[in-house]
Coordinates of C-alpha atoms in Angstrom, one line a residue:
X1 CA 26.2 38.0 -70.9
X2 CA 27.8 40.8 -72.9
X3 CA 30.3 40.6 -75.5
X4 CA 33.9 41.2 -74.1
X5 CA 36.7 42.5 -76.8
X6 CA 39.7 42.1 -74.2
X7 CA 39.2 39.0 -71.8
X8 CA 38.4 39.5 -68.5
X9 CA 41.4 38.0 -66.5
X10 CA 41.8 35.2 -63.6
X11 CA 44.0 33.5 -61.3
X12 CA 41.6 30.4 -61.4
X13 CA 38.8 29.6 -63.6
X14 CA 37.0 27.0 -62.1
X15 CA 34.1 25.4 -65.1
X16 CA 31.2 23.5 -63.4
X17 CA 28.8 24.8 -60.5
X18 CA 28.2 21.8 -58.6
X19 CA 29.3 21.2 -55.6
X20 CA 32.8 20.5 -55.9
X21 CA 33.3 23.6 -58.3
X22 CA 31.5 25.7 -55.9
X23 CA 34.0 24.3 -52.5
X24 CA 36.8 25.2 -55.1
X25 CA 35.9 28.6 -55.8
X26 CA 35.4 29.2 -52.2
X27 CA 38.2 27.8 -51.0
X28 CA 40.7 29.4 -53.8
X29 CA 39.0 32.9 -53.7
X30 CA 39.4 32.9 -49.5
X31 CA 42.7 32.7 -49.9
X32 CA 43.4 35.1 -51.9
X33 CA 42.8 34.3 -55.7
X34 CA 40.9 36.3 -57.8
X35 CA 38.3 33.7 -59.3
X36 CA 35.9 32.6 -62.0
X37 CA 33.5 30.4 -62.0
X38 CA 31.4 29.6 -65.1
X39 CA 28.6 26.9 -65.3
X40 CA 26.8 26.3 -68.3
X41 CA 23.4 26.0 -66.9
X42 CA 22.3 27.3 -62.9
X43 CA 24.0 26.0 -59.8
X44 CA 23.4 22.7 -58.5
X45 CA 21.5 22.0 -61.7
X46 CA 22.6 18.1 -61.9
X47 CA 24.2 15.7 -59.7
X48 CA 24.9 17.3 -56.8
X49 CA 21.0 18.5 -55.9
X50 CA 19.9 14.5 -57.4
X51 CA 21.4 13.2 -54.1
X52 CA 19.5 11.4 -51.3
X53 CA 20.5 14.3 -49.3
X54 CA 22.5 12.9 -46.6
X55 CA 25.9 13.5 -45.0
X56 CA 27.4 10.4 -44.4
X57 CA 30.6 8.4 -43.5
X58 CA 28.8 5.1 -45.9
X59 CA 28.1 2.6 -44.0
X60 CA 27.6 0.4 -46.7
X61 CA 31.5 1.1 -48.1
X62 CA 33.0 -0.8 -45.5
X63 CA 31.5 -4.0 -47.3
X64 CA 34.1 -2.8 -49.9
X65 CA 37.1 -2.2 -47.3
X66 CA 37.0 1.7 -48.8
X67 CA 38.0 2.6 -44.8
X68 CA 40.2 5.4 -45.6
X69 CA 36.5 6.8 -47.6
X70 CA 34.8 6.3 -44.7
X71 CA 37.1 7.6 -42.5
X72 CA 37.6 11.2 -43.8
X73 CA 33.9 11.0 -44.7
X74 CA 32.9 10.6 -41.0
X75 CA 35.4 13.3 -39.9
X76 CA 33.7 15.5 -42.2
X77 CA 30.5 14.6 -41.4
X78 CA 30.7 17.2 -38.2
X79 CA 33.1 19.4 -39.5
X80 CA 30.2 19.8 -42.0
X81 CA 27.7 20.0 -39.7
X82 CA 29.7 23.0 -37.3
X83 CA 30.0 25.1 -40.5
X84 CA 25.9 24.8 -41.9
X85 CA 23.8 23.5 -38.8
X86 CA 21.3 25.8 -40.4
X87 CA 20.8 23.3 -43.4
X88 CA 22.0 20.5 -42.1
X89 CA 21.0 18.1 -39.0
X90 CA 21.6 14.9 -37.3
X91 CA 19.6 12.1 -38.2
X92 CA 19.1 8.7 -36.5
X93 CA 18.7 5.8 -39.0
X94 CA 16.8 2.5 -37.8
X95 CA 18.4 -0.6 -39.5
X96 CA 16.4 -3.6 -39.2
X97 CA 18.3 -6.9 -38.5
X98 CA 16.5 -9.5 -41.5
X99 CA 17.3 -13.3 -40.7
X100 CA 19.0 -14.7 -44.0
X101 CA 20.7 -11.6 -44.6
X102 CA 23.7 -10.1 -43.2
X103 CA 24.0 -11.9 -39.7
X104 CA 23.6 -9.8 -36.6
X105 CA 27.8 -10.2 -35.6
X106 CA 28.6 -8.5 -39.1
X107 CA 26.2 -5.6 -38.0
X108 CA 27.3 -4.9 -35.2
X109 CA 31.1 -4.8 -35.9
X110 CA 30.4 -2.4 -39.2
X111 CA 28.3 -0.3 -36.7
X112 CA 31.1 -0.7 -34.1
X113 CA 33.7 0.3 -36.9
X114 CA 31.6 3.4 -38.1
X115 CA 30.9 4.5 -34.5
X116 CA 35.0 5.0 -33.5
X117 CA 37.1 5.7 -36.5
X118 CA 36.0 9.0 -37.5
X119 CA 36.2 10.8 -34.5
X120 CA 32.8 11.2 -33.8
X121 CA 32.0 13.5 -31.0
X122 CA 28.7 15.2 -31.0
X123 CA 26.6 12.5 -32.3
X124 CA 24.9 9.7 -29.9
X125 CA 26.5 5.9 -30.7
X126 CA 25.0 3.2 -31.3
X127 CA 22.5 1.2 -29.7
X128 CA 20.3 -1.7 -30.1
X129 CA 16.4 -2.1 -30.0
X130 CA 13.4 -4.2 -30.1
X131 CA 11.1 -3.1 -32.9
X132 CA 8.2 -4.3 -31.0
X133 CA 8.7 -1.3 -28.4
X134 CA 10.3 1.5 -30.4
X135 CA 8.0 4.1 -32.2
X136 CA 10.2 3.4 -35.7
X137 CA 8.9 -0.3 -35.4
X138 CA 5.1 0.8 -35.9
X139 CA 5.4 1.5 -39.3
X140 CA 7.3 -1.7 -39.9
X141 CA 5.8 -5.1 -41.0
X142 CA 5.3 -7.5 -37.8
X143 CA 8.6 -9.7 -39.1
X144 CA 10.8 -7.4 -37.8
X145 CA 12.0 -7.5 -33.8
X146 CA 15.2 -6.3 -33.6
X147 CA 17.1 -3.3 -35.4
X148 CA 20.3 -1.1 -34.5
X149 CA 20.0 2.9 -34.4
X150 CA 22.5 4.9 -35.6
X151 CA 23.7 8.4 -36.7
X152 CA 24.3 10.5 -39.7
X153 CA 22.9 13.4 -41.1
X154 CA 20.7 15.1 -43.4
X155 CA 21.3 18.0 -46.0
X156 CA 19.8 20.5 -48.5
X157 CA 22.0 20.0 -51.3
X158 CA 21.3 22.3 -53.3
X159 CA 21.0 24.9 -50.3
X160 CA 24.8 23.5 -50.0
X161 CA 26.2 24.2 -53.2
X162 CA 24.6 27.8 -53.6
X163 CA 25.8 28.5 -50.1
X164 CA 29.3 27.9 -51.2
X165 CA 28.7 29.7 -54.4
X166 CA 27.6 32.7 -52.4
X167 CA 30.3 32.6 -50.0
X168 CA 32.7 32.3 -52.9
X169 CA 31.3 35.3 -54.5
X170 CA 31.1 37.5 -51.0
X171 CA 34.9 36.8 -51.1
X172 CA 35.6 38.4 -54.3
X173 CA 34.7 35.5 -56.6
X174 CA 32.9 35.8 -60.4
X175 CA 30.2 33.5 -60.6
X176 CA 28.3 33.6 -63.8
X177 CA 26.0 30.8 -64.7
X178 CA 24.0 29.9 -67.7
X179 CA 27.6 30.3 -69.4
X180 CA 28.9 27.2 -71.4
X181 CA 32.4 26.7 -72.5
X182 CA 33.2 26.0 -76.0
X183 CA 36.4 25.8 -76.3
X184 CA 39.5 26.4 -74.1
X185 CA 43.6 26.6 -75.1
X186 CA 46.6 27.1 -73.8
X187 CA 48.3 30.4 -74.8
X188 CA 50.4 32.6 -73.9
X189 CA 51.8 31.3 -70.4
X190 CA 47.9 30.9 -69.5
X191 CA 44.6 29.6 -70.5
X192 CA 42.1 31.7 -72.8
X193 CA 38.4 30.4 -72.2
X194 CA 36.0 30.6 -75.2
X195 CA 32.4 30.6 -73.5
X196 CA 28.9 31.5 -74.8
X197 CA 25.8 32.5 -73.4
X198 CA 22.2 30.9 -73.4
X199 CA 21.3 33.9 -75.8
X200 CA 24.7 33.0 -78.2
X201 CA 26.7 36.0 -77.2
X202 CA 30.4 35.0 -76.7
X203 CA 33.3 35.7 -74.4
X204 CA 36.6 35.2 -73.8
X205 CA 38.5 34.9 -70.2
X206 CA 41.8 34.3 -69.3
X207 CA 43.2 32.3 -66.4
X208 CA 46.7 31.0 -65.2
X209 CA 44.7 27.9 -64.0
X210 CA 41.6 25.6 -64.4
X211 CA 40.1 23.5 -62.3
X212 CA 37.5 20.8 -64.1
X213 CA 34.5 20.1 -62.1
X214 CA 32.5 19.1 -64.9
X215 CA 31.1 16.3 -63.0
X216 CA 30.0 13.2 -65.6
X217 CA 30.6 16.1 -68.3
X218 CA 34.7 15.9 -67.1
X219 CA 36.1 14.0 -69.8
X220 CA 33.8 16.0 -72.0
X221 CA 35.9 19.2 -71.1
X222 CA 39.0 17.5 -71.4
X223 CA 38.2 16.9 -75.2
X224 CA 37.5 20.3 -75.4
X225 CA 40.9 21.2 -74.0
X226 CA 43.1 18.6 -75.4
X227 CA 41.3 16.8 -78.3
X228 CA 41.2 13.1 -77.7
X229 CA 41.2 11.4 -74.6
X230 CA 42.6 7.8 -72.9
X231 CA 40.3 8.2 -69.9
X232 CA 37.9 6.9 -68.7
X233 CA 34.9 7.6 -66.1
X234 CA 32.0 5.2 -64.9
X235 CA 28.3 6.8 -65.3
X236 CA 26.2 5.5 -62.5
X237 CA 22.8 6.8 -62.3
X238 CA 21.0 6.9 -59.0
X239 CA 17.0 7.7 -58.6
X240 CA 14.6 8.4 -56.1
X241 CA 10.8 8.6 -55.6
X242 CA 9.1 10.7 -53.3
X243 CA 5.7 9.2 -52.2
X244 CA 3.1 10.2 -49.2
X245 CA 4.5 9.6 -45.9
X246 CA 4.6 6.4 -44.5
X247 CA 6.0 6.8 -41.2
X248 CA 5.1 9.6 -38.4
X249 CA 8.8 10.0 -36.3
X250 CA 11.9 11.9 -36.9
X251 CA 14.2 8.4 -37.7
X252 CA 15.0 7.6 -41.0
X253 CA 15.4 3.5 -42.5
X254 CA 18.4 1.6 -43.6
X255 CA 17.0 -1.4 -45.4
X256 CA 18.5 -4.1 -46.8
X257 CA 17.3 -6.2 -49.9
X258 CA 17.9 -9.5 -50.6
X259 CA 20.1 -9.2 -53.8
X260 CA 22.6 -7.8 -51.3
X261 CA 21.7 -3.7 -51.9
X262 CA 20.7 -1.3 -49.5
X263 CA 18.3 2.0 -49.9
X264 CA 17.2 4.6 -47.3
X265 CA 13.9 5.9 -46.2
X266 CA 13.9 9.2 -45.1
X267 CA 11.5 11.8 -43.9
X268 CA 10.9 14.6 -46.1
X269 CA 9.5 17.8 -46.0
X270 CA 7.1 16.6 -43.4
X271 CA 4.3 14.7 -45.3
X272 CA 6.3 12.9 -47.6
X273 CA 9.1 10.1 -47.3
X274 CA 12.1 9.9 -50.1
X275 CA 12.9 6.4 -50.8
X276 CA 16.5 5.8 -52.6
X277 CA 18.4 5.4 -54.2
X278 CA 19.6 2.7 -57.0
X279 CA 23.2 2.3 -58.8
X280 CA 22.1 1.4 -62.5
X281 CA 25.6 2.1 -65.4
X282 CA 24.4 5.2 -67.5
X283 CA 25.4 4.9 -71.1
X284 CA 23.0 7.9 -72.5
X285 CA 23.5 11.9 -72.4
X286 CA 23.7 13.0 -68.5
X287 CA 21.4 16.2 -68.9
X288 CA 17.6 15.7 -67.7
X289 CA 18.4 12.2 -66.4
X290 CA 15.3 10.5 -65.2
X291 CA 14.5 7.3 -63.5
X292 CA 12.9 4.6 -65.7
X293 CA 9.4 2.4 -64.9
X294 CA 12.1 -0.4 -63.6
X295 CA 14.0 1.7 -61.1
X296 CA 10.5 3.1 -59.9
X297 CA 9.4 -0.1 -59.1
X298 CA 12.2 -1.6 -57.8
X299 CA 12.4 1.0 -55.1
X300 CA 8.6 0.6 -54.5
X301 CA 8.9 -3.4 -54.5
X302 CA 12.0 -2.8 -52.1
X303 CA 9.3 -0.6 -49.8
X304 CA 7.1 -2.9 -50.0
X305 CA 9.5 -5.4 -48.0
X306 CA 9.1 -3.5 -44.8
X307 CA 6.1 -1.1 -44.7
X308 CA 2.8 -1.9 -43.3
X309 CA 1.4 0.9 -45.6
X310 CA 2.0 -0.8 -49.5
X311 CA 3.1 2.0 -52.4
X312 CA 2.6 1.6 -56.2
X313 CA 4.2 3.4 -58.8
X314 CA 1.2 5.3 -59.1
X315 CA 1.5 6.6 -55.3
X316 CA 4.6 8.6 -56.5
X317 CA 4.6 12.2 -56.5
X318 CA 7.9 12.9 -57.7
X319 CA 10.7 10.9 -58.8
X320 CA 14.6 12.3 -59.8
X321 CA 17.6 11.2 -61.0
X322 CA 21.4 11.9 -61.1
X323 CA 23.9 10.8 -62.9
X324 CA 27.4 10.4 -60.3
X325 CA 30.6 11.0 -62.3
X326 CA 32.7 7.9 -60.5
X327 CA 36.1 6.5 -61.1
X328 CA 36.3 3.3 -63.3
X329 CA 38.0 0.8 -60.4
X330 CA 36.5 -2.3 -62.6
X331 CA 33.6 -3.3 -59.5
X332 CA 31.4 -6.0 -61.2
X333 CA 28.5 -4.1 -60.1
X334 CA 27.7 -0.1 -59.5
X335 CA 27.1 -0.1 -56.2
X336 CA 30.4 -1.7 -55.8
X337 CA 32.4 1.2 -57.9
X338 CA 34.3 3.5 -55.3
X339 CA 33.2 7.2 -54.4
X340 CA 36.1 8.2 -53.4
X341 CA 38.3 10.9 -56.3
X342 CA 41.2 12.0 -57.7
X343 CA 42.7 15.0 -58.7
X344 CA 44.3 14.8 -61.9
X345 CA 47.1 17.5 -62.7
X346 CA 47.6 18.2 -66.1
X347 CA 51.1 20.9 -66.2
X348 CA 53.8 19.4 -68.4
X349 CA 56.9 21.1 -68.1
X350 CA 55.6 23.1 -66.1
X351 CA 53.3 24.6 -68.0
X352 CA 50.0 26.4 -67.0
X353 CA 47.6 23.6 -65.1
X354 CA 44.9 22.3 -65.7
X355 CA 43.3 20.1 -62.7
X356 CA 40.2 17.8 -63.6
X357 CA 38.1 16.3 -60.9
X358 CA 37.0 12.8 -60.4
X359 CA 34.7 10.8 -58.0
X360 CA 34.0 11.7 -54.8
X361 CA 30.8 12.4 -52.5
X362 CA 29.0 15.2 -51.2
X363 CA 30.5 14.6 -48.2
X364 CA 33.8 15.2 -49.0
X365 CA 33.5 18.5 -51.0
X366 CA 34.9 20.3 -48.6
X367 CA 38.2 18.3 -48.0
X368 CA 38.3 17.5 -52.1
X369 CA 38.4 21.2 -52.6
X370 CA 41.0 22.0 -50.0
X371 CA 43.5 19.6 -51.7
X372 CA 43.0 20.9 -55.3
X373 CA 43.7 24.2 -53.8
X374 CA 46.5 22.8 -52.3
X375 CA 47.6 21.8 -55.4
X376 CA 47.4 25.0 -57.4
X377 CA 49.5 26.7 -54.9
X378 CA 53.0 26.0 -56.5
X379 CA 51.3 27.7 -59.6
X380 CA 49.7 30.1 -58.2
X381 CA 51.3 33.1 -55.8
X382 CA 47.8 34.9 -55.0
X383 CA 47.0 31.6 -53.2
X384 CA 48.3 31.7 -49.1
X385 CA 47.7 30.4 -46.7
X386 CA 46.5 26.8 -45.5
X387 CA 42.9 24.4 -45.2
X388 CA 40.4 27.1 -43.6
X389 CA 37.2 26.5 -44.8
X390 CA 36.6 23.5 -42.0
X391 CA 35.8 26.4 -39.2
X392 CA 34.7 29.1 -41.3
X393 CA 31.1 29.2 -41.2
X394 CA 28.5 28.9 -44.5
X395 CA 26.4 32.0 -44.6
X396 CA 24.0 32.2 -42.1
X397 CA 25.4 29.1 -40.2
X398 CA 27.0 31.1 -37.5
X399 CA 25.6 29.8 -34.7
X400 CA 25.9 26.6 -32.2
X401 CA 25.6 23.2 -34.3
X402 CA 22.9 22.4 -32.2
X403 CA 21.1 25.4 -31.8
X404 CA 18.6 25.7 -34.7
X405 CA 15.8 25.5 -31.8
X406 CA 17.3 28.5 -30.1
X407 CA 17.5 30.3 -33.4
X408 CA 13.9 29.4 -34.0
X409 CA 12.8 30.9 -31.2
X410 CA 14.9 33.8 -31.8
X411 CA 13.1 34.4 -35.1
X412 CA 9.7 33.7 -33.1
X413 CA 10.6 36.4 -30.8
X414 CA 10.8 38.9 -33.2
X415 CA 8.3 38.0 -36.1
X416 CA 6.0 36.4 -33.7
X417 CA 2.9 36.8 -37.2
X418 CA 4.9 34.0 -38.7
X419 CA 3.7 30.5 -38.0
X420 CA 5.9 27.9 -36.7
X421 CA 6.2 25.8 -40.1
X422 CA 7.1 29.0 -42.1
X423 CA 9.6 29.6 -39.0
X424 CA 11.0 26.2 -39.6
X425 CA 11.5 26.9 -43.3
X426 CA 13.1 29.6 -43.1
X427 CA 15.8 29.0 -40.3
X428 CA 16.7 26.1 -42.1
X429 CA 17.2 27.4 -45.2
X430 CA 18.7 30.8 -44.4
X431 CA 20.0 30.8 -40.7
X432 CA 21.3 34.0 -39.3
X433 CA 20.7 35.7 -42.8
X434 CA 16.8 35.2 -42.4
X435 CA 16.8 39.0 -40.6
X436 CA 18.1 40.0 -43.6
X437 CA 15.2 40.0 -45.6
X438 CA 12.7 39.7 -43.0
X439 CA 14.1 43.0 -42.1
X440 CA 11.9 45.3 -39.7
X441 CA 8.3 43.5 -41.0
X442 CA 5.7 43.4 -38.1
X443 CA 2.9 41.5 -40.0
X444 CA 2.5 39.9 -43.0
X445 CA 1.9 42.8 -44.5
X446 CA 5.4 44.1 -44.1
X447 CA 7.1 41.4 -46.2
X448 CA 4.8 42.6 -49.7
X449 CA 2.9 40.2 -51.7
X450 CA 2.3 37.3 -50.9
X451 CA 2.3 33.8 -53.6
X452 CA 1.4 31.0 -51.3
X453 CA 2.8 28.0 -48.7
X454 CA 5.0 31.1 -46.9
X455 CA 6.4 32.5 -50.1
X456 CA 6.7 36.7 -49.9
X457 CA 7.8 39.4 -51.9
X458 CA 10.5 40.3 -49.2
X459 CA 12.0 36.4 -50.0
X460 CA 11.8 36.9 -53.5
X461 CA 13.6 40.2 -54.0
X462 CA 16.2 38.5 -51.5
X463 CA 16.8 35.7 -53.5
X464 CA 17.0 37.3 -56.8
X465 CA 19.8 40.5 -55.0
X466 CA 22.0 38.2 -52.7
X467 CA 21.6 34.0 -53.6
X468 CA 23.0 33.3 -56.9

C-alpha cells in the first residue's frame, strides 16, 4: 500500500472482507456507488470460510420457533443456488430416527414445516426410508432402521465470498486487503479512515458512509469509532475435523446426540468426510481460532454413535475453527443463541452513518446486504435502484442451476487432455470463467508448468491477474 497525502474518496467504505462485507460492496457498487472495501488480512480469512459449508434454511432453528430465520433462509437457499450453481449444489441429508430421542411425529412435522414454507421449488421433498435397504444405511451401525431424506445444499465458502468480492470489484469497486484500520472519525460532513498496511505504511480515505462488517471484531471497530461501547455480541466458536472417508454415496448425515445437539456429516472432497460442527462461548482473541482436544473428541465420540467404521482423534487430518459473531438474545446455551442479525444505524441528527453488522448466516448474505444498502440510500444519492443481486449471476455461474454436468461436458469437449477429476475441479470452482484461463491450451503442455494434483501455470497467473 502506498502512502497517500490527499485521501482517496468514497461513497461507501465498507471495513471487513467476509462475507457480509463482500455482498455489501457488491450490492452498493451495482447500484451505483463508488466503493471501498478494506480488510485487514485476505478475503474470507475468518468466519465466513470456518463454516460447515452448507446453504441451509436450519433445520434445527425451528426447535427455537426462529420461523421467520428459517423462512427467508429457505427462500434464499435457491435464489443462492440460481446465481452460483457453479460452487454450489443440492445435497440430500439422511437423518436417522433414534428411539429415546426426538420422537418420529416431531420429525416429520419439522420436516413437513421445512419442506413448504420457503417456497421450495427445484429441490425433491421429503421422504421416508428403511436404513436396511438404502445405500446411506451401509455405513450406519445395525441400530438404525428408519431415517427421513431431505434437501439442502452445499457451498465453497470461501469460493463465495471472493466471488462477491470480484464481482464487486468488476463493478467499479476498490478492494484492498491486508489493510487494517486504525482509527476512523467523523469530519467534515463525512468519515476520514486512518488505515495501515502489513508493511506499516499508512493511508487515509474518505467516505460519506461505513458499513461495519467486522464480524466478532464489530464492537472492536465501533471502539475505534466511537470510544466506549454499551454493546454487546456473543462469541460462539464452532469446529470441525476432517477425517478419511467413512461413507461411499453422495448423501450427507444429520445426526442427533443425546444431550439434545445435532452435527452433520458430509462428503468432502471425495476421500474425506467433514464432521461438524460444535457451539462452545469464545471468551479469547478471535484470530487463528482453533478447536481444542475436547471439541475434537466430542465430534469423534458423536461419530462414533453411528458409524460402523470407529475414528480417533488421531484419525484426523485437519481440524478448523471459527468464531460466529452472534447477537446476545440471553439462550442458556450456544446452540440456542439466534443467527439471525441486525443492522444497527448510527446517524444522529442526521449526521454521516455509520451502519455495523450483527449476526446472521451464510445464507442470508445476500438478503442482509440488500437491506443495509437499502438503508444507506436516504444517505446516499449515487445509490438507485432496488434488490438486484437475487438474479444477477456470480461470476462464472451463468448457466442453468442444474447444469454443472452439461458444463462439464462442455469443458470435456474442448480440453478433452484434462481428466474428469481435474474437470470437476475446475467447473466447480470457476464455471463459465474456466475458458478464461484455459484459453486455446490443447495439451498439458499449453497451460505451462505444472505443480501437482491439476495445479498449472495458466491457473496461477489467473488467479493472481483476475481473483482477488
Amino acid at each position: 500500500m502506498t502512502r497517500e497525502t490527499e485521501p482517496a474518496a468514497y461513497d461507501l467504505a465498507v471495513i471487513g472482507g467476509g462475507v457480509n462485507g463482500c455482498g455489501v460492496a457488491r450490492d452498493a457498487a451495482g447500484r451505483g456507488a463508488r466503493v471501498l472495501l478494506l480488510e485487514r488480512g485476505d478475503l474470507a480469512q475468518g468466519t465466513s470460510s470456518a463454516s460447515t459449508k452448507l446453504i441451509h434454511g436450519g433445520l434445527r432453528y425451528l426447535e427455537h420457533r426462529e420461523f421467520g430465520l428459517v423462512r427467508e433462509s429457505l427462500a434464499e437457499r435457491e435464489r443462492l443456488w440460481a446465481i452460483a450453481p457453479h460452487i454450489i449444489h443440492p445435497l440430500r441429508f439422511v437423518l436417522p430416527w433414534v428411539p429415546g430421542l426426538r420422537p418420529r411425529w416431531l420429525l416429520r412435522l419439522g420436516l413437513f414445516v421445512y419442506d413448504h414454507i420457503g417456497g421450495r421449488r427445484a429441490l425433491p421433498p421429503t421422504e421416508g426410508v428403511d436404513l436396511r435397504r438404502h445405500p446411506a444405511g451401509q455405513a450406519l451401525k445395525s441400530g438404525f432402521a428408519k431415517a427421513y431424506i431431505y434437501s439442502d445444499g452445499w457451498v465453497d465458502d470461501a469460493r463465495l465470498v471472493i466471488l462477491n468480492a470480484r464481482d464487486a470489484a468488476d463493478r467499479g469497486a476498490d478492494i484492498r486487503t491486508r489493510t487494517e484500520v486504525t482509527h476512523l472519525e467523523r469530519e467534515d460532513g463525512g468519515w476520514t479512515i486512518h488505515a495501515q498496511g502489513r508493511d506499516g505504511s499508512a493511508a487515509r480515505f474518505r467516505a460519506s458512509a461505513v458499513v461495519n462488517a467486522a464480524g466478532p471484531l464489530v464492537l472492536d471497530l465501533l471502539h475505534r469509532a466511537h470510544g466506549d461501547t454499551a454493546r454487546h455480541m456473543r462469541l460462539v466458536r464452532g469446529s470441525h475435523i476432517v477425517v478419511p472417508r467413512l461413507f461411499d454415496h453422495g448423501f450427507a448425515y444429520f445426526f442427533q446426540l443425546p444431550d439434545g445437539r445435532i452435527f452433520f456429516a458430509l462428503p468432502y472432497e471425495r476421500d474425506f468426510t467433514l464432521i461438524g460442527t460444535t457451539d462452545r462461548d469464545h471468551a479469547g482473541p478471535v484470530e487463528d481460532v482453533r478447536p481444542d482436544a475436547d471439541e475434537i473428541a466430542y465430534l469423534c465420540e458423536g461419530a462414533n454413535r453411528y458409524f460402523r467404521k470407529a475414528i480417533t482423534p488421531q484419525d484426523v487430518l485437519w481440524s478448523y475453527a471459527g468464531v460466529r459473531p452472534l447477537i446476545d438474545d440471553g439462550s442458556a446455551k450456544p446452540e440456542a443463541a439466534t443467527r439471525g442479525y441486525r443492522l444497527e444505524l448510527d446517524a444522529p441528527q442526521g449526521e454521516t452513518p455509520l451502519l455495523s453488522l450483527f449476526g446472521g448466516k451464510i445464507t442470508t448474505y445476500r438478503h442482509l446486504a440488500a437491506e443495509a444498502v437499502a438503508m444507506l440510500q436516504p444517505f446516499l444519492p449515487s445509490l438507485s435502484g432496488g434488490d438486484w443481486t437475487a438474479q444477477a449471476p456470480l461470476p462464472g455461474g451463468d448457466f442453468p442451476m442444474q447444469g454443472r454436468d452439461q458444463l462439464i461436458a462442455d469443458l470435456s469437449r474442448d480440453y478433452p487432455f484434462l481428466d474428469h477429476a481435474s474437470l470437476q475441479r475446475i467447473a466447480c470452482a470457476y464455471g463459465t470463467r474456466a475458458w478464461n484461463w484455459l484459453g486455446s491450451a490443447r495439451d498439458m503442455d499449453g497451460l505451462g508448468a505444472h505443480f501437482g494434483h491439476g495445479l498449472t501455470e495458466a491457473e496461477l497467473r489467473y488467479l493472481r491477474r483476475v481473483d482477488i
